[in-house]
PDB file of C-alpha atoms in Angstrom:
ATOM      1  CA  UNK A   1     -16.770 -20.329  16.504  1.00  0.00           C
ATOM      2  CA  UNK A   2     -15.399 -16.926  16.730  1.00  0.00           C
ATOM      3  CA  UNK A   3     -13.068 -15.678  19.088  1.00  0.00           C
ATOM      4  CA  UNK A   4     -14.588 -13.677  22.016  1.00  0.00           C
ATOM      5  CA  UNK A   5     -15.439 -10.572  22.449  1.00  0.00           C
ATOM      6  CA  UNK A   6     -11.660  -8.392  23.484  1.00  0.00           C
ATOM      7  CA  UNK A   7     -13.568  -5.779  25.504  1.00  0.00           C
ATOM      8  CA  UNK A   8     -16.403  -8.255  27.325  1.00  0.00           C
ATOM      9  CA  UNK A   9     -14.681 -11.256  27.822  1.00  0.00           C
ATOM     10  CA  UNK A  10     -18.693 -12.539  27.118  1.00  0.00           C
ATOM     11  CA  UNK A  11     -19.440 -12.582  23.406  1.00  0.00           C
ATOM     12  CA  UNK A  12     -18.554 -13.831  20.423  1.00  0.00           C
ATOM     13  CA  UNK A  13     -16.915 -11.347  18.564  1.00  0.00           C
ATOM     14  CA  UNK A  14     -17.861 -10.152  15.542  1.00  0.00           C
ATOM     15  CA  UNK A  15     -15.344  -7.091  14.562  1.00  0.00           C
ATOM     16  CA  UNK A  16     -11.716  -6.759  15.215  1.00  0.00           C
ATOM     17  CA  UNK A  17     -10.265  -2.602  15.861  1.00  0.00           C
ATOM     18  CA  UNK A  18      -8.238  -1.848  12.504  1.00  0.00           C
ATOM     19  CA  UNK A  19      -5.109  -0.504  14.564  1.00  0.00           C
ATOM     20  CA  UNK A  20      -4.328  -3.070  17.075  1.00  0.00           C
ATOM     21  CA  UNK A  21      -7.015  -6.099  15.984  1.00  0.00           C
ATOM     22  CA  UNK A  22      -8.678  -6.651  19.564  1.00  0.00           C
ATOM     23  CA  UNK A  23     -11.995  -8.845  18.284  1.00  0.00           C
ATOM     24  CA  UNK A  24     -14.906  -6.640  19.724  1.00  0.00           C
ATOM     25  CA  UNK A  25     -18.852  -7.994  19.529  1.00  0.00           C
ATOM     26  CA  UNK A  26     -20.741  -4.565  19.484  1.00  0.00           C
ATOM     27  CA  UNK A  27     -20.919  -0.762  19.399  1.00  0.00           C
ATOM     28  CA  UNK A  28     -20.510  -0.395  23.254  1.00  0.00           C
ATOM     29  CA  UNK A  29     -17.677  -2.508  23.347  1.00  0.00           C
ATOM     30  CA  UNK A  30     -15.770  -0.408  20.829  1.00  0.00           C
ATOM     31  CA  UNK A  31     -16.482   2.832  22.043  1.00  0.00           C
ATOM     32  CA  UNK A  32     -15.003   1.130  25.678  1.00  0.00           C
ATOM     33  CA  UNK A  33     -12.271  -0.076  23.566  1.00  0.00           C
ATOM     34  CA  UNK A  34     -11.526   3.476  22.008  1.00  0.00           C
ATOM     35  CA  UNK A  35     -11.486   4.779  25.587  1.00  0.00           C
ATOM     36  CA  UNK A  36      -7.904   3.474  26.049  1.00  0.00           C
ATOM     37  CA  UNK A  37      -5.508   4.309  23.377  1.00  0.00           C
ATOM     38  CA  UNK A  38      -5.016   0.893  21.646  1.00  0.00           C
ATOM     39  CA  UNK A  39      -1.314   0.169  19.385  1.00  0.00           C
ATOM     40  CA  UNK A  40      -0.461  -1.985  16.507  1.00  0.00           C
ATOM     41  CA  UNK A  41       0.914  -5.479  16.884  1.00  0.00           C
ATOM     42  CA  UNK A  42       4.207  -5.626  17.468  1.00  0.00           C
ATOM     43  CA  UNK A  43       4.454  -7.826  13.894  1.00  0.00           C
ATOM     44  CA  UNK A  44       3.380  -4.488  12.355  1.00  0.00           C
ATOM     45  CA  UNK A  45       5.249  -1.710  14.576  1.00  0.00           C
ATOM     46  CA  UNK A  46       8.651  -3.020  12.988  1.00  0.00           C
ATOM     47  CA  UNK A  47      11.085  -0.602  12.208  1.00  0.00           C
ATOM     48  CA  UNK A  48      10.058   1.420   9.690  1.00  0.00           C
ATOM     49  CA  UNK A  49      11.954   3.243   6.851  1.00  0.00           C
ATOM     50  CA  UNK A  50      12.587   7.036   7.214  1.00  0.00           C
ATOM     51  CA  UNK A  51       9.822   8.874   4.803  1.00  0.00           C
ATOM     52  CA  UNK A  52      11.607  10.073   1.962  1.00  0.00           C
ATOM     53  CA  UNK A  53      11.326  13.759   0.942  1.00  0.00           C
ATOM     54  CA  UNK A  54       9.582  13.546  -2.412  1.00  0.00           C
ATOM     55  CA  UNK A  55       9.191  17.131  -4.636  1.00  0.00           C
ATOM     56  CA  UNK A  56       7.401  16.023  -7.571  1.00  0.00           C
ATOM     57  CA  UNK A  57       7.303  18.171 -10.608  1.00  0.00           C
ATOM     58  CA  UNK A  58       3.502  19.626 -11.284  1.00  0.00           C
ATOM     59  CA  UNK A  59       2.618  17.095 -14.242  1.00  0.00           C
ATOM     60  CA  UNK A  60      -0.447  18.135 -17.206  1.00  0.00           C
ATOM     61  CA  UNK A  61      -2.716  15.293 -16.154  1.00  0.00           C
ATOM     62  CA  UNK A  62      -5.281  16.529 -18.374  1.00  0.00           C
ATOM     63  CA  UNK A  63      -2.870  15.595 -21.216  1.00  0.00           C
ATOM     64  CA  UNK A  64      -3.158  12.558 -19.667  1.00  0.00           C
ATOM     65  CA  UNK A  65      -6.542  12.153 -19.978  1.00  0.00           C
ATOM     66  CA  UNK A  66      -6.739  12.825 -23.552  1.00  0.00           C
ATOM     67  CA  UNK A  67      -4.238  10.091 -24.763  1.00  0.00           C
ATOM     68  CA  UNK A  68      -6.655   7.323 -25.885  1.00  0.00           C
ATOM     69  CA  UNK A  69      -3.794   4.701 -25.477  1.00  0.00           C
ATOM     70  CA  UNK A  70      -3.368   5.160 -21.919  1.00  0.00           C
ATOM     71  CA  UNK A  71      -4.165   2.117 -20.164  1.00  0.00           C
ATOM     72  CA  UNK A  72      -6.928   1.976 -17.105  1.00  0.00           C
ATOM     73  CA  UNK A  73      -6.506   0.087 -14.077  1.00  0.00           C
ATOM     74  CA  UNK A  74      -9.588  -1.560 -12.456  1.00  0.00           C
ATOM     75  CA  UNK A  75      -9.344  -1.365  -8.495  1.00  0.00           C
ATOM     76  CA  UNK A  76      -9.414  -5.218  -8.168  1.00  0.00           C
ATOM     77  CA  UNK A  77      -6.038  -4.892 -10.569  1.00  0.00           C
ATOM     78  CA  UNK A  78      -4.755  -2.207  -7.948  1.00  0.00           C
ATOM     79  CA  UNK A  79      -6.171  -4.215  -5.118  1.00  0.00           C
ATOM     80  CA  UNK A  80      -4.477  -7.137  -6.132  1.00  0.00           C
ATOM     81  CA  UNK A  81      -1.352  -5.046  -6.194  1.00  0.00           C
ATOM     82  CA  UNK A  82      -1.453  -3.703  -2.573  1.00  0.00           C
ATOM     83  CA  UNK A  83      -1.818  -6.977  -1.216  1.00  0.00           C
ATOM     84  CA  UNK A  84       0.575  -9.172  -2.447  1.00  0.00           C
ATOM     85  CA  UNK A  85       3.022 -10.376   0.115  1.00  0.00           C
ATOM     86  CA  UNK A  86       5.875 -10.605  -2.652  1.00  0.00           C
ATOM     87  CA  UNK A  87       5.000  -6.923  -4.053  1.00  0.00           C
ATOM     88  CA  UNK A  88       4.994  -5.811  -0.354  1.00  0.00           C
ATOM     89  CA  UNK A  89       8.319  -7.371   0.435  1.00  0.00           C
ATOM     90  CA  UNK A  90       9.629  -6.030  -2.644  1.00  0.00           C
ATOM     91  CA  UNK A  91       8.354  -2.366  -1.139  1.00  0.00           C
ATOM     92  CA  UNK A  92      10.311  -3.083   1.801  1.00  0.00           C
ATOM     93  CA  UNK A  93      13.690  -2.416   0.291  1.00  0.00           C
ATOM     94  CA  UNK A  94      14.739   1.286   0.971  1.00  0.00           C
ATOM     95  CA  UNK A  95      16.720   1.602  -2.365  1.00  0.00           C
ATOM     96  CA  UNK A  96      13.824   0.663  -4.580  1.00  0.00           C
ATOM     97  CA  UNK A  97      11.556   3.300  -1.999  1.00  0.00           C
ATOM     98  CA  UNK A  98      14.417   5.460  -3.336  1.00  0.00           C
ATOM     99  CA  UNK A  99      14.179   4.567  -6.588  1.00  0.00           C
ATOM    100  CA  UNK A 100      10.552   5.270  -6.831  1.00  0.00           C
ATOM    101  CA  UNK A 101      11.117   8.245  -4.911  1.00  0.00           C
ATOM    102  CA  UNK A 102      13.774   9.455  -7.635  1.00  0.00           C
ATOM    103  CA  UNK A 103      11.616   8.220 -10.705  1.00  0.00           C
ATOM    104  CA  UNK A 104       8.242  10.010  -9.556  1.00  0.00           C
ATOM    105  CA  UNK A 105       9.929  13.532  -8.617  1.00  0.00           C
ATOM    106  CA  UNK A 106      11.701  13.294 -12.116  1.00  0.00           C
ATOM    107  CA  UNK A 107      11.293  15.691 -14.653  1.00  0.00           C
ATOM    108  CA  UNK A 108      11.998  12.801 -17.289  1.00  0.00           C
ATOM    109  CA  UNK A 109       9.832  10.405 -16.224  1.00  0.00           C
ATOM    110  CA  UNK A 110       9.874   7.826 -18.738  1.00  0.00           C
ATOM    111  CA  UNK A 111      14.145   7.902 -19.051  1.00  0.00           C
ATOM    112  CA  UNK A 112      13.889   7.635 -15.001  1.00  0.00           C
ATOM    113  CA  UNK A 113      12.245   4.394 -15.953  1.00  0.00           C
ATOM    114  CA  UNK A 114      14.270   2.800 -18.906  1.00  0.00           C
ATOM    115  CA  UNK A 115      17.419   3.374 -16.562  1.00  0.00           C
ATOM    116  CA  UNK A 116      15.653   2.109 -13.627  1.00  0.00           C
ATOM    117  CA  UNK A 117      14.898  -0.965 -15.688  1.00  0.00           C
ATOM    118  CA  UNK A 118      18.901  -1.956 -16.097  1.00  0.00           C
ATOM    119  CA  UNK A 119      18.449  -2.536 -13.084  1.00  0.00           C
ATOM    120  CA  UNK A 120      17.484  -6.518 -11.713  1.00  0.00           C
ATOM    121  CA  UNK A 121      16.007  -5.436  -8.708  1.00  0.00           C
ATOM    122  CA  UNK A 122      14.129  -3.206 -10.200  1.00  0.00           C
ATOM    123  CA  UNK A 123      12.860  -4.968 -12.916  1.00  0.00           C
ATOM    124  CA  UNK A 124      12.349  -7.683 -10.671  1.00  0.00           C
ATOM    125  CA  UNK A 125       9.176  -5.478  -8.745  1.00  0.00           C
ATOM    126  CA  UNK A 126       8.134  -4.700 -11.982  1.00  0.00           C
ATOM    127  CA  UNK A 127       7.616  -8.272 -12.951  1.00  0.00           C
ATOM    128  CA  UNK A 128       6.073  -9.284  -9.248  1.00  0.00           C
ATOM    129  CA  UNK A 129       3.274  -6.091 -10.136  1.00  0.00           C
ATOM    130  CA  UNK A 130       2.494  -6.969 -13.790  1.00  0.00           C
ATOM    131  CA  UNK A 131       1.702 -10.229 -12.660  1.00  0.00           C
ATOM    132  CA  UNK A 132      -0.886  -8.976 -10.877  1.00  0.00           C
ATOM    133  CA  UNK A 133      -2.158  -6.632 -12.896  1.00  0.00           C
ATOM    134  CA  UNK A 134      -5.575  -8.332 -15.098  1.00  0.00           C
ATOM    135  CA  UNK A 135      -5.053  -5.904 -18.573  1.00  0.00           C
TER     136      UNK A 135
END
């Protein structure tokens, strides 16, 4: 059986609020709900790593789209990605935040990536993401 309703008390619930994850049963009870500013979990509200300023380079994406070669991720592919606990663990780690940072504000974006590869941390996320990837 479900847990109960949060807002209520009364019925099962059948929703949770995406911020904080109060189970809720109806429409009523989440518009009560959003009457009070709700917060995250503490699990989730963690410290969190500064936001890194990024300039990116303007890129030709339409040159992009022309090269026949270029491979095509599916969204359950990318899905798969976002939620794997070892990829987000791996995303956790300020210096490889930097080093993405670094590689996708590059003007060389493909040497940013053979010297990022040297390095086994680095390689290491790579490996954790191909594995999820279905080519």
């Amino acid at each position: 059986m479900p847990p109960s309703c949060g807002v209520c008390l009364q019925n099962p619930s059948k929703y949770k609020c995406p911020k904080c994850r109060i189970p809720y049963c109806s429409v009523e009870c989440c518009k009560k709900h959003k009457e009070s500013p709700c917060v995250a979990p503490a699990s989730e509200q963690g410290p969190r790593a500064p936001s890194l300023p990024v300039s990116r380079p303007k890129r030709n994406f339409e040159e992009d789209e022309a090269d026949e070669d270029a491979i095509r991720l599916t969204r359950r592919s990318l899905t798969a990605v976002a939620l794997d606990r070892n990829v987000r663990s791996c995303l956790r780690d300020t210096n490889l935040q930097k080093k993405i940072a670094d590689i996708d504000s590059s003007e060389d974006v493909e040497g940013a990536i053979e010297r990022a590869m040297q390095e086994p941390d680095f390689r290491a996320f790579c490996d954790q993401v191909l594995s999820k990837v279905a080519l």
